[in-house]
CSV table of C-alpha atoms and ligand atoms in Angstrom, one decimal:
chain,number,residue,atom,x,y,z
A,1,MET,CA,71.9,89.6,-34.1
A,2,THR,CA,74.0,87.9,-36.8
A,3,LYS,CA,72.4,85.3,-39.0
A,4,ASN,CA,74.3,82.1,-39.6
A,5,SER,CA,73.3,79.5,-42.1
A,6,ALA,CA,72.9,77.0,-39.2
A,7,PRO,CA,70.0,77.8,-36.9
A,8,ASP,CA,71.2,80.4,-34.5
A,9,LEU,CA,71.1,79.5,-30.8
A,10,GLN,CA,70.0,82.9,-29.8
A,11,ASP,CA,67.0,82.5,-32.2
A,12,GLN,CA,66.3,79.1,-31.0
A,13,PHE,CA,66.3,80.2,-27.4
A,14,ALA,CA,64.1,83.2,-28.2
A,15,ASN,CA,61.1,81.0,-28.6
A,16,LYS,CA,60.7,77.7,-26.8
A,17,SER,CA,59.0,76.0,-29.7
A,18,GLN,CA,62.2,76.5,-31.5
A,19,ALA,CA,64.5,75.8,-28.6
A,20,TRP,CA,65.1,72.2,-29.7
A,21,SER,CA,65.4,72.3,-33.4
A,22,ALA,CA,63.8,73.4,-36.6
A,23,ARG,CA,61.8,70.2,-36.3
A,24,PHE,CA,59.1,72.0,-34.4
A,25,SER,CA,56.5,74.0,-36.4
A,26,GLU,CA,54.2,75.4,-33.7
A,27,PRO,CA,54.7,77.0,-30.3
A,28,VAL,CA,53.5,75.5,-27.1
A,29,SER,CA,50.6,77.2,-25.4
A,30,ASP,CA,51.3,79.4,-22.3
A,31,LEU,CA,49.7,76.8,-20.1
A,32,VAL,CA,51.9,74.0,-21.5
A,33,LYS,CA,54.9,76.2,-21.2
A,34,ARG,CA,54.2,76.7,-17.5
A,35,TYR,CA,53.2,73.1,-17.1
A,36,THR,CA,56.5,71.8,-18.5
A,37,ALA,CA,58.8,74.4,-17.0
A,38,SER,CA,60.9,73.9,-13.9
A,39,VAL,CA,62.9,77.0,-13.8
A,40,HIS,CA,60.9,78.5,-11.0
A,41,PHE,CA,62.0,75.8,-8.6
A,42,ASP,CA,65.2,74.4,-10.1
A,43,LYS,CA,66.9,77.7,-10.3
A,44,ARG,CA,68.0,77.1,-6.7
A,45,MET,CA,70.4,74.6,-8.1
A,46,ALA,CA,72.1,77.3,-10.2
A,47,HIS,CA,75.4,77.4,-8.4
A,48,PHE,CA,75.8,73.6,-8.6
A,49,ASP,CA,74.8,73.8,-12.3
A,50,ILE,CA,77.6,76.2,-12.9
A,51,GLU,CA,80.1,74.2,-10.8
A,52,GLY,CA,79.2,71.1,-12.9
A,53,SER,CA,79.5,73.0,-16.2
A,54,LEU,CA,82.9,74.4,-15.2
A,55,ALA,CA,84.2,70.9,-14.3
A,56,HIS,CA,82.9,69.6,-17.7
A,57,ALA,CA,84.5,72.5,-19.6
A,58,GLU,CA,87.8,71.9,-17.8
A,59,MET,CA,87.7,68.2,-18.8
A,60,LEU,CA,86.7,69.0,-22.4
A,61,ALA,CA,89.7,71.4,-22.6
A,62,SER,CA,92.0,68.9,-21.1
A,63,ILE,CA,91.3,66.4,-23.9
A,64,GLY,CA,91.3,69.0,-26.6
A,65,ILE,CA,87.6,69.0,-27.4
A,66,ILE,CA,87.4,72.7,-26.7
A,67,SER,CA,90.3,75.1,-26.8
A,68,GLU,CA,91.9,76.6,-23.7
A,69,GLY,CA,90.6,79.9,-24.9
A,70,ASP,CA,87.1,78.6,-24.9
A,71,ARG,CA,87.5,77.2,-21.4
A,72,ILE,CA,88.7,80.6,-20.1
A,73,SER,CA,85.8,82.4,-21.8
A,74,ILE,CA,83.4,79.9,-20.2
A,75,GLU,CA,84.9,80.5,-16.8
A,76,ARG,CA,84.7,84.3,-17.3
A,77,GLY,CA,81.1,84.0,-18.5
A,78,MET,CA,80.1,81.8,-15.6
A,79,ALA,CA,81.7,84.1,-13.1
A,80,ARG,CA,79.6,86.9,-14.4
A,81,ILE,CA,76.4,84.7,-14.3
A,82,ARG,CA,77.2,83.8,-10.7
A,83,GLU,CA,77.4,87.5,-9.8
A,84,GLU,CA,74.1,88.2,-11.6
A,85,ILE,CA,72.4,85.4,-9.8
A,86,ASP,CA,73.7,86.5,-6.4
A,87,ALA,CA,72.8,90.1,-7.1
A,88,ASP,CA,69.3,88.9,-8.2
A,89,THR,CA,69.7,90.7,-11.6
A,90,PHE,CA,69.8,87.5,-13.6
A,91,MET,CA,66.7,87.4,-15.9
A,92,TRP,CA,65.1,84.0,-15.5
A,93,SER,CA,62.9,83.1,-18.3
A,94,LEU,CA,60.1,80.6,-18.4
A,95,ASP,CA,60.5,80.3,-22.1
A,96,LEU,CA,63.8,78.6,-21.4
A,97,GLU,CA,62.2,75.9,-19.3
A,98,ASP,CA,64.8,75.2,-16.7
A,99,VAL,CA,67.9,76.4,-14.9
A,100,HIS,CA,70.2,74.6,-17.4
A,101,LEU,CA,68.9,76.3,-20.5
A,102,ASN,CA,68.6,79.7,-18.8
A,103,ILE,CA,72.2,79.6,-17.8
A,104,GLU,CA,73.4,78.3,-21.1
A,105,LYS,CA,71.5,81.0,-23.0
A,106,ARG,CA,73.0,83.7,-20.9
A,107,LEU,CA,76.5,82.2,-21.4
A,108,VAL,CA,76.1,82.3,-25.1
A,109,GLU,CA,74.9,85.9,-24.9
A,110,LEU,CA,78.0,86.8,-22.9
A,111,ILE,CA,80.7,84.8,-24.7
A,112,GLY,CA,79.3,83.7,-28.0
A,113,ASP,CA,80.4,80.5,-29.7
A,114,ALA,CA,82.5,79.2,-26.7
A,115,GLY,CA,79.2,79.1,-24.8
A,116,LYS,CA,77.7,77.0,-27.6
A,117,ARG,CA,80.5,74.5,-27.3
A,118,LEU,CA,79.9,73.8,-23.6
A,119,HIS,CA,77.1,71.3,-24.1
A,120,THR,CA,79.4,69.0,-26.2
A,121,GLY,CA,79.4,65.4,-24.9
A,122,ARG,CA,76.7,65.9,-22.3
A,123,SER,CA,72.9,66.2,-22.1
A,124,ARG,CA,70.6,67.9,-19.7
A,125,ASN,CA,69.8,64.4,-18.5
A,126,ASP,CA,73.2,63.7,-17.0
A,127,GLN,CA,73.5,67.4,-16.2
A,128,VAL,CA,70.4,67.6,-14.0
A,129,ALA,CA,71.3,64.3,-12.3
A,130,THR,CA,74.7,65.8,-11.4
A,131,ASP,CA,73.2,69.0,-10.2
A,132,ILE,CA,70.8,67.2,-7.9
A,133,ARG,CA,73.5,65.1,-6.4
A,134,LEU,CA,75.7,68.1,-5.7
A,135,TRP,CA,72.7,69.8,-4.1
A,136,VAL,CA,71.7,66.9,-2.0
A,137,ARG,CA,75.3,66.3,-0.9
A,138,ASN,CA,75.5,69.9,0.4
A,139,GLU,CA,72.2,69.5,2.3
A,140,ILE,CA,73.4,66.3,3.8
A,141,ASP,CA,76.5,68.0,5.2
A,142,ILE,CA,74.4,70.8,6.6
A,143,SER,CA,71.9,68.4,8.2
A,144,VAL,CA,74.6,66.3,9.7
A,145,ASP,CA,76.1,69.4,11.3
A,146,LEU,CA,72.7,70.4,12.7
A,147,LEU,CA,72.1,66.9,14.1
A,148,ARG,CA,75.4,67.1,15.8
A,149,GLU,CA,74.6,70.4,17.4
A,150,LEU,CA,71.2,69.1,18.5
A,151,ARG,CA,72.8,66.1,20.1
A,152,ARG,CA,75.2,68.4,22.0
A,153,LYS,CA,72.3,70.4,23.4
A,154,LEU,CA,70.5,67.3,24.4
A,155,ALA,CA,73.7,65.9,26.1
A,156,GLU,CA,74.4,69.2,27.9
A,157,LEU,CA,70.9,69.2,29.3
A,158,ALA,CA,71.1,65.5,30.1
A,159,LEU,CA,74.4,66.1,32.1
A,160,LYS,CA,72.6,68.8,34.1
A,161,HIS,CA,69.7,66.5,34.8
A,162,ALA,CA,71.5,63.2,35.2
A,163,ALA,CA,69.9,62.8,38.6
A,164,THR,CA,66.5,64.5,38.0
A,165,ILE,CA,63.8,61.9,38.4
A,166,LEU,CA,60.5,61.7,36.5
A,167,PRO,CA,58.1,58.8,35.9
A,168,GLY,CA,58.9,56.6,33.0
A,169,PHE,CA,55.8,55.5,31.1
A,170,THR,CA,54.7,52.6,29.1
A,171,HIS,CA,51.2,52.8,27.6
A,172,LEU,CA,51.4,56.4,29.1
A,173,GLN,CA,50.9,54.8,32.5
A,174,VAL,CA,53.5,55.3,35.2
A,175,ALA,CA,55.9,52.4,34.9
A,176,GLN,CA,59.2,53.0,36.6
A,177,PRO,CA,61.2,56.0,37.7
A,178,VAL,CA,63.8,57.2,35.2
A,179,THR,CA,66.2,60.1,35.1
A,180,PHE,CA,65.4,63.1,32.8
A,181,GLY,CA,68.9,62.9,31.5
A,182,HIS,CA,68.4,59.4,30.4
A,183,HIS,CA,65.1,60.3,28.7
A,184,LEU,CA,66.9,63.1,26.8
A,185,LEU,CA,69.7,60.9,25.7
A,186,ALA,CA,67.2,58.5,24.1
A,187,TYR,CA,66.6,61.3,21.6
A,188,ALA,CA,70.4,61.8,21.2
A,189,GLU,CA,70.5,58.2,20.2
A,190,MET,CA,67.8,58.7,17.6
A,191,PHE,CA,69.5,61.7,16.1
A,192,GLY,CA,72.8,59.9,16.2
A,193,ARG,CA,71.3,57.2,14.0
A,194,ASP,CA,69.9,59.8,11.7
A,195,ALA,CA,73.3,61.3,11.2
A,196,GLU,CA,74.7,57.9,10.5
A,197,ARG,CA,72.0,57.3,8.0
A,198,LEU,CA,72.7,60.5,6.2
A,199,ALA,CA,76.5,59.8,6.2
A,200,ASP,CA,75.7,56.4,4.6
A,201,CYS,CA,73.3,57.9,2.1
A,202,ARG,CA,76.1,60.4,1.1
A,203,LYS,CA,78.2,57.5,-0.2
A,204,ARG,CA,75.6,56.7,-2.8
A,205,VAL,CA,74.8,60.4,-3.5
A,206,ASN,CA,78.5,61.1,-4.2
A,207,ARG,CA,78.9,59.4,-7.5
A,208,LEU,CA,79.1,61.2,-10.8
A,209,PRO,CA,76.4,60.7,-13.5
A,210,LEU,CA,77.9,63.2,-16.0
A,211,GLY,CA,79.2,61.5,-19.0
A,212,ALA,CA,76.1,59.3,-19.4
A,213,ALA,CA,74.9,62.1,-21.7
A,214,ALA,CA,71.3,61.5,-22.8
A,215,LEU,CA,71.3,57.8,-22.0
A,216,ALA,CA,73.9,55.9,-23.9
A,217,GLY,CA,77.1,57.7,-23.1
A,218,THR,CA,79.0,59.8,-25.7
A,219,SER,CA,81.3,59.2,-28.6
A,220,TYR,CA,83.7,61.8,-27.4
A,221,PRO,CA,86.8,60.5,-25.5
A,222,ILE,CA,85.7,62.1,-22.2
A,223,ASP,CA,87.5,61.7,-18.9
A,224,ARG,CA,84.8,61.1,-16.3
A,225,GLU,CA,87.2,60.4,-13.5
A,226,ARG,CA,88.7,63.8,-13.9
A,227,VAL,CA,85.3,65.5,-13.7
A,228,ALA,CA,84.5,63.3,-10.6
A,229,ARG,CA,87.7,64.4,-8.9
A,230,THR,CA,87.1,68.1,-9.7
A,231,LEU,CA,83.6,67.9,-8.2
A,232,GLY,CA,84.6,65.9,-5.2
A,233,PHE,CA,82.7,62.8,-6.1
A,234,ASP,CA,84.1,59.5,-4.9
A,235,GLY,CA,83.6,57.8,-8.2
A,236,VAL,CA,81.5,57.6,-11.4
A,237,CYS,CA,78.1,56.0,-12.0
A,238,ARG,CA,79.0,52.7,-13.8
A,239,ASN,CA,76.0,52.5,-16.2
A,240,SER,CA,74.8,55.3,-18.4
A,241,LEU,CA,71.2,54.2,-18.4
A,242,ASP,CA,71.1,54.0,-14.6
A,243,ALA,CA,73.1,57.2,-14.2
A,244,VAL,CA,70.6,59.4,-15.9
A,245,SER,CA,67.5,57.8,-14.4
A,246,ASP,CA,68.5,56.8,-10.9
A,247,ARG,CA,66.9,58.8,-8.1
A,248,ASP,CA,67.5,56.3,-5.4
A,249,PHE,CA,69.8,58.7,-3.7
A,250,ALA,CA,67.0,61.3,-3.5
A,251,ILE,CA,64.6,58.7,-2.1
A,252,GLU,CA,67.2,57.7,0.5
A,253,PHE,CA,67.6,61.3,1.5
A,254,CYS,CA,63.9,61.8,1.8
A,255,ALA,CA,63.6,58.6,3.8
A,256,ALA,CA,66.3,59.8,6.2
A,257,ALA,CA,64.5,63.2,6.4
A,258,ALA,CA,61.3,61.5,7.2
A,259,LEU,CA,62.9,59.6,10.0
A,260,ILE,CA,64.5,62.8,11.3
A,261,MET,CA,61.1,64.5,11.3
A,262,THR,CA,59.5,61.4,12.9
A,263,HIS,CA,62.0,61.7,15.8
A,264,VAL,CA,61.5,65.4,16.1
A,265,SER,CA,57.8,64.7,16.1
A,266,ARG,CA,58.0,62.2,19.0
A,267,LEU,CA,60.1,64.7,21.0
A,268,SER,CA,57.6,67.4,20.1
A,269,GLU,CA,54.7,65.3,21.3
A,270,GLU,CA,56.5,65.0,24.7
A,271,LEU,CA,57.3,68.6,24.9
A,272,VAL,CA,53.7,69.6,24.3
A,273,LEU,CA,52.5,67.1,26.9
A,274,TRP,CA,55.2,68.1,29.4
A,275,MET,CA,54.3,71.8,29.0
A,276,SER,CA,50.6,71.2,29.6
A,277,PRO,CA,49.7,72.7,33.0
A,278,ARG,CA,48.2,69.3,33.9
A,279,VAL,CA,51.7,67.8,33.7
A,280,GLY,CA,53.9,70.9,34.1
A,281,PHE,CA,57.3,69.2,33.8
A,282,ILE,CA,58.9,71.9,31.6
A,283,ASP,CA,58.5,75.3,30.3
A,284,LEU,CA,59.6,76.4,26.8
A,285,ALA,CA,61.1,79.8,26.2
A,286,ASP,CA,58.6,82.4,25.2
A,287,ARG,CA,60.2,82.8,21.8
A,288,PHE,CA,58.9,79.4,20.7
A,289,CYS,CA,55.4,79.9,21.9
A,290,THR,CA,52.4,82.1,21.1
A,291,GLY,CA,49.4,83.4,23.0
A,292,SER,CA,45.8,83.2,22.2
A,293,SER,CA,43.8,86.1,20.7
A,294,ILE,CA,41.0,85.3,23.0
A,295,MET,CA,42.3,83.5,26.1
A,296,PRO,CA,44.8,85.7,28.0
A,297,GLN,CA,46.2,82.9,30.1
A,298,LYS,CA,47.4,80.8,27.1
A,299,LYS,CA,51.0,80.1,26.2
A,300,ASN,CA,50.9,77.6,23.4
A,301,PRO,CA,53.8,75.4,22.3
A,302,ASP,CA,53.4,76.3,18.7
A,303,VAL,CA,56.9,75.3,17.5
A,304,PRO,CA,56.8,71.7,18.6
A,305,GLU,CA,53.2,71.4,17.5
A,306,LEU,CA,54.1,72.7,14.0
A,307,ALA,CA,57.1,70.4,13.8
A,308,ARG,CA,54.9,67.5,14.6
A,309,GLY,CA,52.5,68.7,11.8
A,310,LYS,CA,55.3,69.3,9.3
A,311,THR,CA,56.3,65.6,9.7
A,312,GLY,CA,53.3,64.8,7.5
A,313,ARG,CA,54.6,66.6,4.5
A,314,VAL,CA,58.1,65.2,4.8
A,315,ASN,CA,56.7,61.7,5.1
A,316,GLY,CA,54.5,62.5,2.1
A,317,HIS,CA,57.5,63.6,-0.1
A,318,LEU,CA,59.0,60.2,0.5
A,319,ILE,CA,55.9,58.4,-0.8
A,320,ALA,CA,55.6,60.8,-3.7
A,321,LEU,CA,59.2,60.1,-4.8
A,322,LEU,CA,58.8,56.3,-4.5
A,323,THR,CA,55.6,56.6,-6.5
A,324,LEU,CA,57.3,58.8,-9.1
A,325,MET,CA,59.9,56.2,-9.8
A,326,LYS,CA,57.9,53.0,-9.7
A,327,GLY,CA,56.5,53.0,-13.2
A,328,GLN,CA,59.4,54.5,-15.1
A,329,PRO,CA,61.1,52.5,-17.8
A,330,LEU,CA,64.8,53.2,-18.5
A,331,ALA,CA,66.1,55.7,-19.0
A,332,TYR,CA,65.3,59.4,-18.4
A,333,ASN,CA,61.7,60.4,-18.5
A,334,LYS,CA,60.2,63.8,-18.0
A,335,ASP,CA,58.5,62.4,-14.9
A,336,ASN,CA,61.8,62.9,-13.2
A,337,GLN,CA,61.4,66.7,-13.2
A,338,GLU,CA,58.9,66.1,-10.5
A,339,ASP,CA,61.6,64.9,-8.1
A,340,LYS,CA,62.8,68.3,-7.0
A,341,GLU,CA,60.0,70.2,-5.2
A,342,GLY,CA,59.4,67.5,-2.6
A,343,LEU,CA,63.1,66.9,-2.2
A,344,PHE,CA,63.8,70.6,-1.7
A,345,ASP,CA,60.9,70.9,0.7
A,346,SER,CA,62.1,67.9,2.7
A,347,ALA,CA,65.6,69.4,3.0
A,348,ASP,CA,64.3,72.9,3.8
A,349,THR,CA,61.9,71.5,6.5
A,350,ILE,CA,64.6,69.4,8.3
A,351,ARG,CA,67.0,72.3,8.1
A,352,ASP,CA,64.7,74.8,9.6
A,353,THR,CA,63.3,72.4,12.1
A,354,LEU,CA,66.7,71.2,13.3
A,355,THR,CA,68.0,74.8,13.5
A,356,ILE,CA,65.1,75.8,15.6
A,357,PHE,CA,65.3,72.8,17.8
A,358,VAL,CA,68.9,73.3,18.6
A,359,ASP,CA,67.9,76.6,20.2
A,360,LEU,CA,64.6,75.3,21.7
A,361,VAL,CA,66.3,72.4,23.5
A,362,GLY,CA,68.9,74.7,24.9
A,363,GLY,CA,66.1,76.9,26.3
A,364,ILE,CA,64.0,74.2,28.0
A,365,ARG,CA,63.3,75.1,31.7
A,366,VAL,CA,63.0,71.9,33.7
A,367,LYS,CA,60.6,71.8,36.7
A,368,SER,CA,62.3,69.1,38.7
A,369,GLU,CA,59.9,69.3,41.6
A,370,ALA,CA,56.9,68.6,39.4
A,371,MET,CA,58.7,65.6,37.8
A,372,ARG,CA,59.6,64.2,41.2
A,373,ALA,CA,56.1,64.6,42.5
A,374,ALA,CA,54.7,62.8,39.5
A,375,ALA,CA,57.2,60.0,40.0
A,376,LEU,CA,56.0,59.5,43.6
A,377,GLN,CA,52.5,58.8,42.3
A,378,GLY,CA,51.6,55.5,40.6
A,379,PHE,CA,53.8,53.1,42.5
A,380,ALA,CA,56.7,53.5,40.2
A,381,THR,CA,58.9,51.4,42.5
A,382,ALA,CA,56.7,48.4,42.6
A,383,THR,CA,59.0,46.5,40.3
A,384,ASP,CA,61.9,47.3,42.6
A,385,LEU,CA,60.0,45.7,45.5
A,386,ALA,CA,59.4,42.6,43.4
A,387,ASP,CA,63.1,42.5,42.5
A,388,TYR,CA,64.0,42.9,46.1
A,389,LEU,CA,61.9,39.9,47.1
A,390,VAL,CA,63.5,37.9,44.2
A,391,LYS,CA,66.9,38.7,45.6
A,392,LYS,CA,65.7,37.3,48.9
A,393,GLY,CA,64.8,34.0,47.2
A,394,VAL,CA,61.1,34.5,46.2
A,395,PRO,CA,60.4,33.3,42.6
A,396,PHE,CA,59.7,36.3,40.4
A,397,ARG,CA,56.1,35.4,39.5
A,398,ASP,CA,55.3,35.0,43.2
A,399,ALA,CA,57.0,38.3,44.1
A,400,HIS,CA,55.0,40.0,41.3
A,401,GLU,CA,51.7,38.8,42.8
A,402,THR,CA,52.7,39.7,46.4
A,403,VAL,CA,53.6,43.3,45.3
A,404,ALA,CA,50.4,43.6,43.4
A,405,HIS,CA,48.6,42.9,46.7
A,406,ALA,CA,50.7,45.6,48.5
A,407,VAL,CA,49.9,48.1,45.7
A,408,ARG,CA,46.2,47.4,46.1
A,409,MET,CA,46.5,48.0,49.9
A,410,CYS,CA,48.3,51.3,49.3
A,411,ASP,CA,45.7,52.3,46.6
A,412,GLU,CA,42.9,51.8,49.1
A,413,ARG,CA,44.7,53.8,51.7
A,414,GLY,CA,45.8,56.5,49.3
A,415,CYS,CA,49.5,56.1,50.2
A,416,ASP,CA,52.8,55.0,48.4
A,417,LEU,CA,54.7,51.8,48.9
A,418,ALA,CA,57.4,53.7,50.7
A,419,ASP,CA,54.8,54.9,53.2
A,420,LEU,CA,54.1,51.4,54.5
A,421,THR,CA,55.8,50.5,57.8
A,422,LEU,CA,58.3,47.7,58.1
A,423,GLU,CA,55.6,45.7,59.9
A,424,GLU,CA,53.1,46.2,57.2
A,425,LEU,CA,55.7,45.2,54.6
A,426,LYS,CA,56.6,42.2,56.6
A,427,GLY,CA,52.9,41.3,56.4
A,428,VAL,CA,53.2,41.3,52.7
A,429,ASN,CA,56.2,38.9,52.9
A,430,GLU,CA,58.1,38.0,56.0
A,431,LEU,CA,61.5,38.1,54.1
A,432,VAL,CA,61.2,41.9,54.0
A,433,GLU,CA,63.8,43.7,56.1
A,434,ASP,CA,64.9,47.2,57.0
A,435,ASP,CA,67.0,47.6,53.8
A,436,VAL,CA,63.8,47.5,51.7
A,437,PHE,CA,63.4,51.3,52.0
A,438,GLU,CA,66.6,51.8,49.9
A,439,VAL,CA,64.9,50.2,46.9
A,440,LEU,CA,61.6,51.8,47.5
A,441,THR,CA,62.9,55.3,47.1
A,442,LEU,CA,63.1,56.9,43.7
A,443,GLU,CA,66.8,57.5,44.1
A,444,GLY,CA,67.4,53.9,45.1
A,445,SER,CA,65.4,52.7,42.1
A,446,VAL,CA,67.3,54.6,39.5
A,447,ALA,CA,70.7,54.2,41.1
A,448,SER,CA,70.4,50.4,40.9
A,449,ARG,CA,70.0,50.5,37.1
A,450,LYS,CA,73.7,51.2,36.4
A,451,HIS,CA,74.4,48.7,33.6
A,452,VAL,CA,75.2,50.0,30.1
A,453,GLY,CA,72.0,51.6,28.8
A,454,GLY,CA,70.6,52.0,32.3
A,455,THR,CA,69.0,55.1,33.8
A,456,ALA,CA,71.3,55.5,36.8
A,457,PRO,CA,72.7,59.0,37.2
A,458,GLU,CA,76.3,57.8,37.1
A,459,ARG,CA,75.6,56.0,33.8
A,460,VAL,CA,73.7,59.0,32.4
A,461,ARG,CA,76.7,61.3,33.2
A,462,GLU,CA,79.0,58.9,31.4
A,463,GLU,CA,76.8,58.6,28.3
A,464,ALA,CA,76.2,62.4,28.1
A,465,GLN,CA,79.9,62.9,28.2
A,466,ARG,CA,80.4,60.3,25.5
A,467,VAL,CA,77.9,62.2,23.3
A,468,LEU,CA,79.6,65.5,24.1
A,469,ASP,CA,83.0,64.0,23.1
A,470,GLU,CA,81.6,62.5,20.0
A,471,THR,CA,80.0,65.8,18.8
A,472,GLU,CA,83.0,68.0,19.6
A,473,GLY,CA,84.5,70.1,16.9
A,474,SER,CA,83.0,71.0,13.5
A,475,GLY,CA,82.8,69.8,9.9
A,476,PRO,CA,80.3,67.5,8.2
A,477,GLN,CA,82.1,64.3,9.2
A,478,GLY,CA,81.6,64.8,12.9
A,479,VAL,CA,78.7,62.4,13.1
B,1,LIG,N1,64.3,70.1,-16.3
B,1,LIG,C1,64.6,68.7,-16.5
B,1,LIG,C2,64.5,67.9,-15.2
B,1,LIG,O1,64.3,68.5,-14.1
B,1,LIG,C3,66.0,68.7,-17.0
B,1,LIG,C4,66.3,67.5,-17.9
B,1,LIG,C5,65.4,67.5,-19.1
B,1,LIG,N2,65.8,66.6,-20.1
B,1,LIG,C6,65.0,66.4,-21.1
B,1,LIG,N3,65.4,65.6,-22.0
B,1,LIG,N4,63.9,67.0,-21.2
B,1,LIG,O2,64.6,66.7,-15.1
């Protein structure tokens, strides 16, 4: 290694206590080194770090701060580093704290002085902010795609079961009959909003912090718009202090992820319930279930249970990030290094969960007969009888009371409203005629709710088709 009069970067990098400058006179302990390092988790941003560096180098060359020769060397060096990372031969070092310093050191090893010039006009503060934004943007695009696929699966199943009837519940008590397709499309709505939320979050993620340097900007005549264009950002962050310290976009992503998991968790809760032999509305494919080591009869819905459980950690990451930010003065503080693990875990969890659920929903086996049998219990058409009387001129509150009496009568006899004879129903209210049986059937009940947002099979078919049309094709924008 050649010795220059100025401190050599290779030497500086060789010992972290010397990595910053000659100002430091003693090394950090191993524990402090581990405590302050982030390379073991931020190395997964390596490809985005390289992409950001290349865009920065291209801009520096375009305004003559580095030579074209240096830019070409940087590109060459970075191409090699990419290969090493992909081949898993890159030597990550804890001594070098994070992904940024690891890559920079390797670049200097590979190309010498040109590598040392790369960091001109930037800081790790704006560099890391840029990397995270690129990383989150990519995760958003993946998640939006997965949400679209999941909505398609829900809509396909809904179309198949547009006329399958099951009891709708409030307070987990039988309320009114609904169609299974309608029930499934409720989740398609939730996941549709989730995709909208991510698309909206993407707008604020997609602004370039680079150029803010450490906190105050830089005295070099940099062209930030150029870098933004190269990296596909919609624009640049307008305040250097905010640019390096803002993590709102990560919080927004974590909030969107928490809602996604919350929706998955609600669906999971229903799947678990529906699969319980006591309910028996569905069966999940074996590949999402496990048995018991002791009870031979068991088939447990592990995947939805675990998804419900994993919602806790994703919700937790949101709170952790909010708490991380709340006490920080401007501008960058080391606290911010704590933003990544939770963020990464939220993204990984929704990605895995959504991927599995696309397959899981596609494999749901519906037991229509059990659903129908359940809907026939619990006087699900009582409201329909009340509405029938209202249409004959009875005030709704009176109709409500009258039907309550009829329900009580059935309850005592152990029969359904539809089992009463016309004479018996006339005894409840003399306005009742023969046509009452149309509304007392499950089919009549659901068919009558055919307004927008209603559960009628014809409406469900239309809505399912709308979701299918909306989610057709590919690409991250197909929300
Ligand atoms: N590893 C750091 C992080 O994740 C990178 C930025 C460090 N900047 C600094 N001045 N220490 O935030």
